[in-house]
mmCIF file of C-alpha atoms in Angstrom:
data_model
loop_
_atom_site.group_PDB
_atom_site.id
_atom_site.type_symbol
_atom_site.label_atom_id
_atom_site.label_comp_id
_atom_site.label_asym_id
_atom_site.label_seq_id
_atom_site.Cartn_x
_atom_site.Cartn_y
_atom_site.Cartn_z
ATOM 1 C CA UNK A 70 305.672 105.663 104.883
ATOM 2 C CA UNK A 71 303.129 104.655 102.428
ATOM 3 C CA UNK A 72 300.133 104.721 104.838
ATOM 4 C CA UNK A 73 301.071 107.986 106.311
ATOM 5 C CA UNK A 74 301.347 109.480 102.856
ATOM 6 C CA UNK A 75 297.855 108.258 101.902
ATOM 7 C CA UNK A 76 296.414 109.778 105.317
ATOM 8 C CA UNK A 77 298.049 113.111 104.885
ATOM 9 C CA UNK A 78 297.075 113.555 101.230
ATOM 10 C CA UNK A 79 293.578 112.069 101.757
ATOM 11 C CA UNK A 80 292.885 114.611 104.600
ATOM 12 C CA UNK A 81 293.740 117.518 102.364
ATOM 13 C CA UNK A 82 292.038 116.289 99.276
ATOM 14 C CA UNK A 83 288.733 115.137 100.793
ATOM 15 C CA UNK A 84 288.138 118.495 102.158
ATOM 16 C CA UNK A 85 288.475 120.364 98.904
ATOM 17 C CA UNK A 86 286.617 117.471 97.098
ATOM 18 C CA UNK A 87 283.484 117.738 99.252
ATOM 19 C CA UNK A 88 283.131 121.421 98.924
ATOM 20 C CA UNK A 89 283.768 121.157 95.223
ATOM 21 C CA UNK A 90 281.166 118.431 94.770
ATOM 22 C CA UNK A 91 278.552 120.248 96.613
ATOM 23 C CA UNK A 92 279.228 123.561 94.603
ATOM 24 C CA UNK A 93 279.127 121.611 91.466
ATOM 25 C CA UNK A 94 275.774 120.014 92.345
ATOM 26 C CA UNK A 95 274.472 123.503 93.101
ATOM 27 C CA UNK A 96 275.119 124.165 89.352
ATOM 28 C CA UNK A 97 272.131 122.106 88.606
ATOM 29 C CA UNK A 98 269.911 124.936 89.205
ATOM 30 C CA UNK A 99 271.833 127.295 87.228
ATOM 31 C CA UNK A 100 272.098 127.310 83.447
ATOM 32 C CA UNK A 101 275.613 127.646 81.961
ATOM 33 C CA UNK A 102 277.609 128.139 85.176
ATOM 34 C CA UNK A 103 279.903 125.098 84.512
ATOM 35 C CA UNK A 104 282.197 127.248 82.404
ATOM 36 C CA UNK A 105 284.717 128.297 85.001
ATOM 37 C CA UNK A 106 285.179 124.902 86.643
ATOM 38 C CA UNK A 107 288.124 123.496 84.616
ATOM 39 C CA UNK A 108 289.887 126.792 84.651
ATOM 40 C CA UNK A 109 289.414 127.153 88.387
ATOM 41 C CA UNK A 110 290.854 123.744 89.060
ATOM 42 C CA UNK A 111 294.092 124.421 87.134
ATOM 43 C CA UNK A 112 294.229 127.874 88.599
ATOM 44 C CA UNK A 113 293.819 126.393 92.020
ATOM 45 C CA UNK A 114 296.668 123.826 91.425
ATOM 46 C CA UNK A 115 298.903 126.767 90.191
ATOM 47 C CA UNK A 116 298.064 128.836 93.105
ATOM 48 C CA UNK A 117 298.942 126.060 95.623
ATOM 49 C CA UNK A 118 302.300 125.387 93.890
ATOM 50 C CA UNK A 119 303.075 129.047 94.245
ATOM 51 C CA UNK A 120 302.115 128.992 97.832
ATOM 52 C CA UNK A 121 304.069 125.923 98.423
ATOM 53 C CA UNK A 122 307.149 127.535 96.792
ATOM 54 C CA UNK A 123 306.783 130.636 98.724
ATOM 55 C CA UNK A 124 305.703 129.280 102.093
ATOM 56 C CA UNK A 125 309.109 130.036 103.875
ATOM 57 C CA UNK A 126 308.838 133.613 102.848
ATOM 58 C CA UNK A 127 305.102 133.844 103.725
ATOM 59 C CA UNK A 128 305.812 132.367 107.280
ATOM 60 C CA UNK A 129 308.388 135.161 107.967
ATOM 61 C CA UNK A 130 305.815 137.956 107.043
ATOM 62 C CA UNK A 131 303.844 139.983 109.653
ATOM 63 C CA UNK A 132 306.098 139.044 112.633
ATOM 64 C CA UNK A 133 305.833 135.301 111.785
ATOM 65 C CA UNK A 134 302.062 135.423 111.282
ATOM 66 C CA UNK A 135 302.158 135.255 107.546
ATOM 67 C CA UNK A 136 300.751 131.763 107.252
ATOM 68 C CA UNK A 137 297.727 132.461 109.367
ATOM 69 C CA UNK A 138 297.162 135.683 107.558
ATOM 70 C CA UNK A 139 297.190 134.088 104.168
ATOM 71 C CA UNK A 140 294.655 131.404 105.514
ATOM 72 C CA UNK A 141 292.378 133.932 106.934
ATOM 73 C CA UNK A 142 292.363 135.698 103.646
ATOM 74 C CA UNK A 143 291.737 132.675 101.577
ATOM 75 C CA UNK A 144 289.059 131.332 104.083
ATOM 76 C CA UNK A 145 287.252 134.671 104.003
ATOM 77 C CA UNK A 146 287.312 134.995 100.223
ATOM 78 C CA UNK A 147 285.943 131.405 100.046
ATOM 79 C CA UNK A 148 283.365 132.269 102.733
ATOM 80 C CA UNK A 149 282.342 135.376 100.783
ATOM 81 C CA UNK A 150 281.975 133.362 97.449
ATOM 82 C CA UNK A 151 279.828 130.651 99.173
ATOM 83 C CA UNK A 152 277.685 133.396 100.728
ATOM 84 C CA UNK A 153 277.469 134.871 97.145
ATOM 85 C CA UNK A 154 276.202 131.544 95.963
ATOM 86 C CA UNK A 155 273.833 131.031 98.803
ATOM 87 C CA UNK A 156 272.229 134.437 98.169
ATOM 88 C CA UNK A 157 271.946 133.490 94.398
ATOM 89 C CA UNK A 158 270.207 130.210 95.491
ATOM 90 C CA UNK A 159 267.820 132.087 97.751
ATOM 91 C CA UNK A 160 267.031 134.761 95.219
ATOM 92 C CA UNK A 161 266.901 132.151 92.368
ATOM 93 C CA UNK A 162 263.231 132.399 91.047
ATOM 94 C CA UNK A 163 263.023 136.144 91.198
ATOM 95 C CA UNK A 164 266.296 137.437 89.859
ATOM 96 C CA UNK A 165 267.305 137.328 86.101
ATOM 97 C CA UNK A 166 270.983 138.095 85.725
ATOM 98 C CA UNK A 167 273.373 136.888 83.016
ATOM 99 C CA UNK A 168 274.298 133.251 83.549
ATOM 100 C CA UNK A 169 277.969 133.870 83.251
ATOM 101 C CA UNK A 170 278.073 135.770 86.543
ATOM 102 C CA UNK A 171 276.511 132.762 88.321
ATOM 103 C CA UNK A 172 279.749 130.804 87.724
ATOM 104 C CA UNK A 173 282.050 133.396 89.040
ATOM 105 C CA UNK A 174 281.825 132.770 92.795
ATOM 106 C CA UNK A 175 281.886 129.028 92.187
ATOM 107 C CA UNK A 176 285.242 129.472 90.124
ATOM 108 C CA UNK A 177 286.852 131.597 92.807
ATOM 109 C CA UNK A 178 285.718 129.402 95.519
ATOM 110 C CA UNK A 179 286.983 126.049 93.809
ATOM 111 C CA UNK A 180 290.346 127.567 92.859
ATOM 112 C CA UNK A 181 290.946 128.934 96.567
ATOM 113 C CA UNK A 182 289.747 125.675 98.108
ATOM 114 C CA UNK A 183 292.294 123.695 96.167
ATOM 115 C CA UNK A 184 294.944 126.216 96.677
ATOM 116 C CA UNK A 185 294.375 126.061 100.595
ATOM 117 C CA UNK A 186 294.593 122.167 100.645
ATOM 118 C CA UNK A 187 297.078 121.659 97.870
ATOM 119 C CA UNK A 188 300.028 123.596 99.149
ATOM 120 C CA UNK A 189 300.677 121.291 102.005
ATOM 121 C CA UNK A 190 300.553 118.213 99.630
ATOM 122 C CA UNK A 191 303.075 119.820 97.497
ATOM 123 C CA UNK A 192 305.490 120.858 100.435
ATOM 124 C CA UNK A 193 305.205 117.383 101.710
ATOM 125 C CA UNK A 194 305.568 115.547 98.387
ATOM 126 C CA UNK A 195 308.645 117.748 97.352
ATOM 127 C CA UNK A 196 310.404 117.301 100.645
ATOM 128 C CA UNK A 197 309.832 113.471 101.026
ATOM 129 C CA UNK A 198 310.484 112.308 97.501
ATOM 130 C CA UNK A 199 313.814 114.031 97.745
ATOM 131 C CA UNK A 200 314.687 111.173 100.151
ATOM 132 C CA UNK A 201 315.694 108.437 97.835
ATOM 133 C CA UNK A 202 314.509 105.658 99.938
ATOM 134 C CA UNK A 203 310.893 106.850 99.827
ATOM 135 C CA UNK A 204 310.285 107.935 96.382
ATOM 136 C CA UNK A 205 308.102 105.147 95.186
ATOM 137 C CA UNK A 206 306.119 105.154 98.415
ATOM 138 C CA UNK A 207 305.491 108.728 98.572
ATOM 139 C CA UNK A 208 304.383 109.013 94.903
ATOM 140 C CA UNK A 209 302.207 105.865 95.288
ATOM 141 C CA UNK A 210 300.807 107.140 98.633
ATOM 142 C CA UNK A 211 299.972 110.579 97.025
ATOM 143 C CA UNK A 212 298.233 108.757 94.169
ATOM 144 C CA UNK A 213 296.121 106.556 96.335
ATOM 145 C CA UNK A 214 295.343 109.290 98.848
ATOM 146 C CA UNK A 215 294.312 111.708 96.054
ATOM 147 C CA UNK A 216 292.340 108.895 94.317
ATOM 148 C CA UNK A 217 290.306 107.938 97.416
ATOM 149 C CA UNK A 218 289.649 111.670 98.420
ATOM 150 C CA UNK A 219 288.357 112.636 94.745
ATOM 151 C CA UNK A 220 286.430 109.480 94.781
ATOM 152 C CA UNK A 221 284.635 110.469 98.058
ATOM 153 C CA UNK A 222 283.910 113.863 96.242
ATOM 154 C CA UNK A 223 282.463 112.211 93.040
ATOM 155 C CA UNK A 224 280.475 109.787 95.253
ATOM 156 C CA UNK A 225 279.005 112.791 97.027
ATOM 157 C CA UNK A 226 277.996 114.482 93.842
ATOM 158 C CA UNK A 227 276.425 111.323 92.461
ATOM 159 C CA UNK A 228 274.451 110.893 95.743
ATOM 160 C CA UNK A 229 273.485 114.431 95.867
ATOM 161 C CA UNK A 230 272.312 115.126 92.195
ATOM 162 C CA UNK A 231 269.483 112.480 92.046
ATOM 163 C CA UNK A 232 268.381 113.734 95.399
ATOM 164 C CA UNK A 233 268.061 117.309 94.118
ATOM 165 C CA UNK A 234 266.580 116.499 90.721
ATOM 166 C CA UNK A 235 263.937 114.250 92.531
ATOM 167 C CA UNK A 236 262.886 117.496 94.666
ATOM 168 C CA UNK A 237 261.184 120.610 93.157
ATOM 169 C CA UNK A 238 263.519 123.606 92.589
ATOM 170 C CA UNK A 239 262.505 125.342 95.707
ATOM 171 C CA UNK A 240 263.333 122.292 97.904
ATOM 172 C CA UNK A 241 266.654 121.437 96.096
ATOM 173 C CA UNK A 242 267.603 125.175 96.706
ATOM 174 C CA UNK A 243 266.715 124.777 100.475
ATOM 175 C CA UNK A 244 268.958 121.605 100.696
ATOM 176 C CA UNK A 245 271.847 123.426 98.936
ATOM 177 C CA UNK A 246 271.570 126.522 101.113
ATOM 178 C CA UNK A 247 271.454 124.433 104.237
ATOM 179 C CA UNK A 248 274.609 122.501 103.333
ATOM 180 C CA UNK A 249 276.662 125.524 101.976
ATOM 181 C CA UNK A 250 275.701 127.504 104.972
ATOM 182 C CA UNK A 251 277.161 124.965 107.455
ATOM 183 C CA UNK A 252 280.286 124.821 105.324
ATOM 184 C CA UNK A 253 280.652 128.406 105.429
ATOM 185 C CA UNK A 254 279.909 128.638 109.126
ATOM 186 C CA UNK A 255 282.755 125.977 109.530
ATOM 187 C CA UNK A 256 285.112 128.320 107.656
ATOM 188 C CA UNK A 257 284.219 131.147 110.055
ATOM 189 C CA UNK A 258 285.286 128.912 112.922
ATOM 190 C CA UNK A 259 288.588 128.196 111.139
ATOM 191 C CA UNK A 260 289.150 132.038 110.669
ATOM 192 C CA UNK A 261 288.754 132.572 114.392
ATOM 193 C CA UNK A 262 291.247 129.581 115.096
ATOM 194 C CA UNK A 263 293.849 131.132 112.815
ATOM 195 C CA UNK A 264 293.615 134.613 114.463
ATOM 196 C CA UNK A 265 293.876 133.082 117.936
ATOM 197 C CA UNK A 266 296.827 131.068 116.756
ATOM 198 C CA UNK A 267 298.474 134.250 115.378
ATOM 199 C CA UNK A 268 297.830 135.877 118.775
ATOM 200 C CA UNK A 269 295.620 138.582 117.187
ATOM 201 C CA UNK A 270 292.565 137.777 119.161
ATOM 202 C CA UNK A 271 292.554 136.135 122.692
ATOM 203 C CA UNK A 272 292.244 132.389 122.909
ATOM 204 C CA UNK A 273 289.574 131.142 125.416
ATOM 205 C CA UNK A 274 288.811 127.974 127.280
ATOM 206 C CA UNK A 275 286.538 125.843 125.224
ATOM 207 C CA UNK A 276 282.744 125.964 125.720
ATOM 208 C CA UNK A 277 282.472 122.173 125.609
ATOM 209 C CA UNK A 278 284.394 118.953 124.876
ATOM 210 C CA UNK A 279 282.789 116.207 122.593
ATOM 211 C CA UNK A 280 286.126 114.529 121.885
ATOM 212 C CA UNK A 281 284.914 111.417 123.620
ATOM 213 C CA UNK A 282 281.858 111.228 121.514
ATOM 214 C CA UNK A 283 283.510 112.079 117.993
ATOM 215 C CA UNK A 284 287.281 112.619 118.094
ATOM 216 C CA UNK A 285 288.361 115.216 115.465
ATOM 217 C CA UNK A 286 291.140 112.783 114.409
ATOM 218 C CA UNK A 287 288.618 109.945 113.739
ATOM 219 C CA UNK A 288 287.185 109.432 110.062
ATOM 220 C CA UNK A 289 283.786 110.712 111.271
ATOM 221 C CA UNK A 290 285.234 113.732 112.713
ATOM 222 C CA UNK A 291 287.275 114.544 109.597
ATOM 223 C CA UNK A 292 284.178 114.241 107.454
ATOM 224 C CA UNK A 293 282.102 116.399 109.734
ATOM 225 C CA UNK A 294 284.654 118.912 109.928
ATOM 226 C CA UNK A 295 284.722 119.197 106.156
ATOM 227 C CA UNK A 296 280.865 119.264 105.860
ATOM 228 C CA UNK A 297 279.779 121.256 108.959
ATOM 229 C CA UNK A 298 283.002 122.695 110.521
ATOM 230 C CA UNK A 299 282.940 120.157 113.406
ATOM 231 C CA UNK A 300 285.247 121.262 116.190
ATOM 232 C CA UNK A 301 285.215 119.002 119.368
ATOM 233 C CA UNK A 302 286.550 121.811 121.630
ATOM 234 C CA UNK A 303 285.137 125.076 120.395
ATOM 235 C CA UNK A 304 285.723 128.543 122.114
ATOM 236 C CA UNK A 305 282.836 130.876 122.722
ATOM 237 C CA UNK A 306 284.090 133.172 119.879
ATOM 238 C CA UNK A 307 284.018 130.326 117.609
ATOM 239 C CA UNK A 308 280.521 129.337 118.450
ATOM 240 C CA UNK A 309 279.433 133.031 117.982
ATOM 241 C CA UNK A 310 280.996 133.250 114.615
ATOM 242 C CA UNK A 311 279.262 130.012 113.580
ATOM 243 C CA UNK A 312 275.850 131.232 114.710
ATOM 244 C CA UNK A 313 276.436 134.648 113.104
ATOM 245 C CA UNK A 314 276.924 132.979 109.732
ATOM 246 C CA UNK A 315 273.765 130.838 110.061
ATOM 247 C CA UNK A 316 271.777 133.892 111.424
ATOM 248 C CA UNK A 317 273.011 135.917 108.469
ATOM 249 C CA UNK A 318 271.779 133.388 105.929
ATOM 250 C CA UNK A 319 268.383 133.152 107.709
ATOM 251 C CA UNK A 320 268.231 136.894 107.659
ATOM 252 C CA UNK A 321 268.865 136.823 103.709
ATOM 253 C CA UNK A 322 266.145 134.231 103.352
ATOM 254 C CA UNK A 323 263.704 136.015 105.577
ATOM 255 C CA UNK A 324 264.384 139.238 103.523
ATOM 256 C CA UNK A 325 263.764 137.398 100.338
ATOM 257 C CA UNK A 326 260.433 136.189 101.702
ATOM 258 C CA UNK A 327 259.481 139.709 102.719
ATOM 259 C CA UNK A 328 260.450 141.410 99.421
ATOM 260 C CA UNK A 329 259.808 138.901 96.780
ATOM 261 C CA UNK A 330 256.452 137.718 97.903
ATOM 262 C CA UNK A 331 254.479 138.757 94.926
ATOM 263 C CA UNK A 332 257.138 138.096 92.443
ATOM 264 C CA UNK A 333 257.512 134.292 92.917
ATOM 265 C CA UNK A 334 256.168 132.612 89.711
ATOM 266 C CA UNK B 140 282.084 158.126 110.041
ATOM 267 C CA UNK B 141 281.689 157.086 113.654
ATOM 268 C CA UNK B 142 281.980 153.560 112.400
ATOM 269 C CA UNK B 143 285.279 154.237 110.642
ATOM 270 C CA UNK B 144 286.542 155.884 113.680
ATOM 271 C CA UNK B 145 285.568 152.887 115.822
ATOM 272 C CA UNK B 146 287.346 150.491 113.472
ATOM 273 C CA UNK B 147 290.446 152.449 113.413
ATOM 274 C CA UNK B 148 290.547 152.576 117.250
ATOM 275 C CA UNK B 149 289.965 148.983 117.280
ATOM 276 C CA UNK B 150 292.713 148.213 114.964
ATOM 277 C CA UNK B 151 295.191 150.408 116.893
ATOM 278 C CA UNK B 152 294.084 148.752 120.106
ATOM 279 C CA UNK B 153 294.633 145.249 118.626
ATOM 280 C CA UNK B 154 298.189 146.363 117.247
ATOM 281 C CA UNK B 155 299.122 147.981 120.658
ATOM 282 C CA UNK B 156 297.845 144.828 122.490
ATOM 283 C CA UNK B 157 299.896 142.572 120.158
ATOM 284 C CA UNK B 158 303.083 144.458 121.041
ATOM 285 C CA UNK B 159 302.419 144.277 124.726
ATOM 286 C CA UNK B 160 301.519 140.478 124.441
ATOM 287 C CA UNK B 161 304.972 139.812 122.613
ATOM 288 C CA UNK B 162 306.967 141.345 125.435
ATOM 289 C CA UNK B 163 305.063 139.821 128.271
ATOM 290 C CA UNK B 164 304.071 136.310 127.372
ATOM 291 C CA UNK B 165 306.158 133.487 128.564
ATOM 292 C CA UNK B 166 307.729 131.627 125.753
ATOM 293 C CA UNK B 167 308.647 127.905 125.354
ATOM 294 C CA UNK B 168 310.835 126.316 122.888
ATOM 295 C CA UNK B 169 310.337 123.081 120.937
ATOM 296 C CA UNK B 170 312.989 121.624 118.764
ATOM 297 C CA UNK B 171 312.493 119.252 115.964
ATOM 298 C CA UNK B 172 315.438 116.838 115.223
ATOM 299 C CA UNK B 173 315.381 113.707 113.320
ATOM 300 C CA UNK B 174 311.645 113.906 113.200
ATOM 301 C CA UNK B 175 311.451 113.909 116.917
ATOM 302 C CA UNK B 176 310.457 116.669 119.467
ATOM 303 C CA UNK B 177 312.679 117.832 122.140
ATOM 304 C CA UNK B 178 311.565 118.083 124.837
ATOM 305 C CA UNK B 179 308.837 115.617 123.914
ATOM 306 C CA UNK B 180 306.940 116.659 127.201
ATOM 307 C CA UNK B 181 306.781 119.943 128.949
ATOM 308 C CA UNK B 182 304.727 121.704 131.601
ATOM 309 C CA UNK B 183 303.169 124.984 131.117
ATOM 310 C CA UNK B 184 301.060 127.191 133.563
ATOM 311 C CA UNK B 185 297.255 126.494 133.214
ATOM 312 C CA UNK B 186 295.090 129.577 132.593
ATOM 313 C CA UNK B 187 297.910 131.531 130.886
ATOM 314 C CA UNK B 188 298.418 132.418 127.340
ATOM 315 C CA UNK B 189 302.045 131.814 126.055
ATOM 316 C CA UNK B 190 303.981 131.631 122.955
ATOM 317 C CA UNK B 191 305.527 128.251 121.548
ATOM 318 C CA UNK B 192 308.632 128.784 119.322
ATOM 319 C CA UNK B 193 308.840 125.622 117.163
ATOM 320 C CA UNK B 194 312.495 125.282 115.674
ATOM 321 C CA UNK B 195 312.758 122.777 112.847
ATOM 322 C CA UNK B 196 316.525 121.777 112.629
ATOM 323 C CA UNK B 197 315.757 118.926 110.043
ATOM 324 C CA UNK B 198 316.381 119.172 106.301
ATOM 325 C CA UNK B 199 312.733 118.559 105.613
ATOM 326 C CA UNK B 200 309.711 120.592 106.535
ATOM 327 C CA UNK B 201 307.230 119.599 109.238
ATOM 328 C CA UNK B 202 303.833 120.551 110.338
ATOM 329 C CA UNK B 203 303.206 121.244 113.994
ATOM 330 C CA UNK B 204 299.591 119.979 114.670
ATOM 331 C CA UNK B 205 297.352 119.288 117.606
ATOM 332 C CA UNK B 206 293.546 118.400 117.764
ATOM 333 C CA UNK B 207 293.402 119.066 121.305
ATOM 334 C CA UNK B 208 295.037 122.514 121.122
ATOM 335 C CA UNK B 209 293.346 123.273 117.842
ATOM 336 C CA UNK B 210 296.670 124.275 116.354
ATOM 337 C CA UNK B 211 298.499 123.669 113.070
ATOM 338 C CA UNK B 212 301.426 125.299 111.289
ATOM 339 C CA UNK B 213 303.870 124.306 108.806
ATOM 340 C CA UNK B 214 307.587 124.694 109.767
ATOM 341 C CA UNK B 215 309.824 124.879 106.761
ATOM 342 C CA UNK B 216 313.306 123.030 107.068
ATOM 343 C CA UNK B 217 315.827 124.915 108.977
ATOM 344 C CA UNK B 218 313.340 127.537 109.975
ATOM 345 C CA UNK B 219 311.116 128.413 112.897
ATOM 346 C CA UNK B 220 307.593 129.545 113.733
ATOM 347 C CA UNK B 221 305.742 131.053 116.681
ATOM 348 C CA UNK B 222 302.274 129.643 117.850
ATOM 349 C CA UNK B 223 300.054 131.408 120.329
ATOM 350 C CA UNK B 224 298.498 128.948 122.730
ATOM 351 C CA UNK B 225 296.296 129.107 125.897
ATOM 352 C CA UNK B 226 294.896 129.889 128.208
ATOM 353 C CA UNK B 227 294.512 126.263 128.869
ATOM 354 C CA UNK B 228 292.544 124.204 131.298
ATOM 355 C CA UNK B 229 294.855 121.887 133.463
ATOM 356 C CA UNK B 230 295.293 118.741 131.467
ATOM 357 C CA UNK B 231 297.348 117.029 128.607
ATOM 358 C CA UNK B 232 297.452 118.220 125.249
ATOM 359 C CA UNK B 233 299.098 115.831 122.722
ATOM 360 C CA UNK B 234 300.756 117.259 119.664
ATOM 361 C CA UNK B 235 302.394 115.752 116.622
ATOM 362 C CA UNK B 236 304.219 116.248 113.408
ATOM 363 C CA UNK B 237 301.836 115.623 110.640
ATOM 364 C CA UNK B 238 304.602 114.608 108.170
ATOM 365 C CA UNK B 239 305.974 112.259 110.557
ATOM 366 C CA UNK B 240 303.241 111.184 112.761
ATOM 367 C CA UNK B 241 304.802 108.032 113.936
ATOM 368 C CA UNK B 242 307.902 109.430 115.447
ATOM 369 C CA UNK B 243 307.206 113.036 115.981
ATOM 370 C CA UNK B 244 304.977 113.100 119.009
ATOM 371 C CA UNK B 245 304.735 114.960 122.259
ATOM 372 C CA UNK B 246 302.469 116.506 124.715
ATOM 373 C CA UNK B 247 302.103 119.829 126.589
ATOM 374 C CA UNK B 248 300.850 119.348 130.249
ATOM 375 C CA UNK B 249 299.087 122.425 131.648
ATOM 376 C CA UNK B 250 299.358 122.365 135.332
ATOM 377 C CA UNK B 251 298.302 124.957 138.027
ATOM 378 C CA UNK B 252 301.417 127.040 139.195
ATOM 379 C CA UNK B 253 303.930 125.756 136.827
ATOM 380 C CA UNK B 254 307.281 127.573 136.328
ATOM 381 C CA UNK B 255 307.847 130.369 133.984
ATOM 382 C CA UNK B 256 309.525 130.526 130.692
ATOM 383 C CA UNK B 257 312.044 127.860 129.761
#
């Protein structure tokens, strides 16, 4: 029971922790955009509690497709915020907008990432602490799982920040844009998965199968899933959406090069 | 304007096709009882989309999850959910209950020319 709880909680926490740590690291390039972080963490926890509380009702909406639709809305909003941050990073030297707006996409993305992953933990924790034989194990397991997950996020942050500060501004922006783009592309893949699960778009046979190389259930598979949206058996439409996000970011970068040529200091 | 019209048509087409799907798709039923899946194994026709009705008879929530099928969905206590799956290539597709991974295990076996709905 203890080990199971650790694994369940860790899987959810690590995903949000990695995204948050990379977003926070991207704050190094902006002044004063830290202000939303604490509020968004609390907001995210509140939203996941609400989602956990109402999940039964959510599930029954839209012909039983409520869970998938909520996931799609959350994923698309997070993706939009990540793209906003990516665009800010690409435009960085040329644009001068008030610093407080830089923090907004980050705050929304952090809150929604927590709300997405947190709901499942609360549902599990609530249901299984109710069984008297397992109260202690579930609470201890949640604490250990969350502790390891958050530690991995903190480790990622403290590995990333010295790297970014050692590079010049332009190159650290490149590193961040690349990392955030792959995370966003991974979310696009999850949007497609949810729409297929809800029967809204046709599911297809996978294009390839790399389960033997890196299983999705393995630790490497889980980390790659969080960082680059790794999917062992992606369908053609998932690969298309992944590529579309990468192409979109490249197009923004190319446009920036074309338009902003003379204005770079 | 043309773009808006195109979007509306696409949405309508999607809704209509969803309705048609719901009537025509074969459905399979999977029960959760005492953190176990019943039936633990069942055959589905390969190459065909189908609906899986997951019914949770336990007083605790469960999450139906499968890496091989790329599906995950929470089933609240005493509730049921529908998951759309396939078309699948012939083969075995294990699934498990994420909240009770030790006991709640099963697999879908996609075979050519398997029987219809259960």
